[in-house]
XYZ file of C-alpha atoms in Angstrom:
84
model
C -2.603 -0.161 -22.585
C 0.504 -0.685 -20.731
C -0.048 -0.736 -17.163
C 2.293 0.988 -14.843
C 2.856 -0.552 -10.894
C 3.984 2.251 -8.080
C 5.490 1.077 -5.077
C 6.081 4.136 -2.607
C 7.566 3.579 0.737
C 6.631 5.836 3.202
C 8.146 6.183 6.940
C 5.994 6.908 9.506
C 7.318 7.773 13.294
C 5.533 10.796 15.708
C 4.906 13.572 13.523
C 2.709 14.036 10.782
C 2.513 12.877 7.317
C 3.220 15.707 4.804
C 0.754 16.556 1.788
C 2.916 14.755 -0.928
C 2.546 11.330 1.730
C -0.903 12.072 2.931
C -1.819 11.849 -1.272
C -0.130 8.905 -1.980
C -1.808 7.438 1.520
C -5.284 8.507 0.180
C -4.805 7.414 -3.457
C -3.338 4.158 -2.643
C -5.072 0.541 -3.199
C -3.199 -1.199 -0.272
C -0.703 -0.007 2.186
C 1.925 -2.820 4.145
C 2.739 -2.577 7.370
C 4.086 -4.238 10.648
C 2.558 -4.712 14.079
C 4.577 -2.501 15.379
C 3.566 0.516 12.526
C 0.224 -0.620 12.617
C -0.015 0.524 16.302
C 1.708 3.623 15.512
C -0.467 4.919 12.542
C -2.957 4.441 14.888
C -2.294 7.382 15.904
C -2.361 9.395 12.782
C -5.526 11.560 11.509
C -5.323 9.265 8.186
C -5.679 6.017 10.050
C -9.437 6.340 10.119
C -9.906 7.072 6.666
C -7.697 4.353 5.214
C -7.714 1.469 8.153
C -9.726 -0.228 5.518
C -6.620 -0.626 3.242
C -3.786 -1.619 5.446
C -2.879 -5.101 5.431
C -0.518 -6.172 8.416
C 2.348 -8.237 7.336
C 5.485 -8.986 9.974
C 7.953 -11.182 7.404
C 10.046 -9.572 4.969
C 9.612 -12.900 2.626
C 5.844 -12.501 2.751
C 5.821 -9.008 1.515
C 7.635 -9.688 -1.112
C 5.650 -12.467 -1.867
C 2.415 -10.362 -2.043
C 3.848 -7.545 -3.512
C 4.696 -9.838 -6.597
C 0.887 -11.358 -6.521
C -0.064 -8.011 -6.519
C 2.128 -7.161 -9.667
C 0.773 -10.377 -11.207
C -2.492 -9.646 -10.798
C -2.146 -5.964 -12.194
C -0.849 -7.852 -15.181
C -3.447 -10.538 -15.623
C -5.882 -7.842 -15.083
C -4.488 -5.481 -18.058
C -4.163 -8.691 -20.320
C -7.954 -9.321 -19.540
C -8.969 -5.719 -20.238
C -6.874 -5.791 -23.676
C -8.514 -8.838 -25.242
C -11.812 -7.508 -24.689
């Protein structure tokens, strides 16, 4: 089973998510973001329903570097599932 990784980037500012965002919000496993986003989304309906998920990461190296652990992991994960 070939397992496929999504990666959506959504911007956030001061008006509301559409449906198509608000899905991919809901339906996602993790979702990145700055301070500085952090504090906005705060102030989104979502927030309170997902808070859970958001992992707050201010260097552009780092998320790259857990974005690829996260890909890895998918990976070592679908191996795993396959030999069983």
């Amino acid at each position: 089973m070939k397992v496929v990784n999504k990666l959506y980037v959504i911007g956030i500012g001061y008006k509301p998510l559409d449906k198509r965002a608000q899905e991919i919000i809901y339906n996602s496993e993790v979702i990145l973001a700055s301070n500085r986003l952090f504090e906005v989304f705060k102030g989104y309906e979502e927030f309170k329903t997902v808070k859970d998920k958001i992992k707050v990461i201010n260097n552009v190296d780092e998320t790259m570097n857990f974005i690829r652990a996260e890909v890895q992991k998918s990976r070592s994960a679908d191996v795993q599932n396959f030999r069983t």
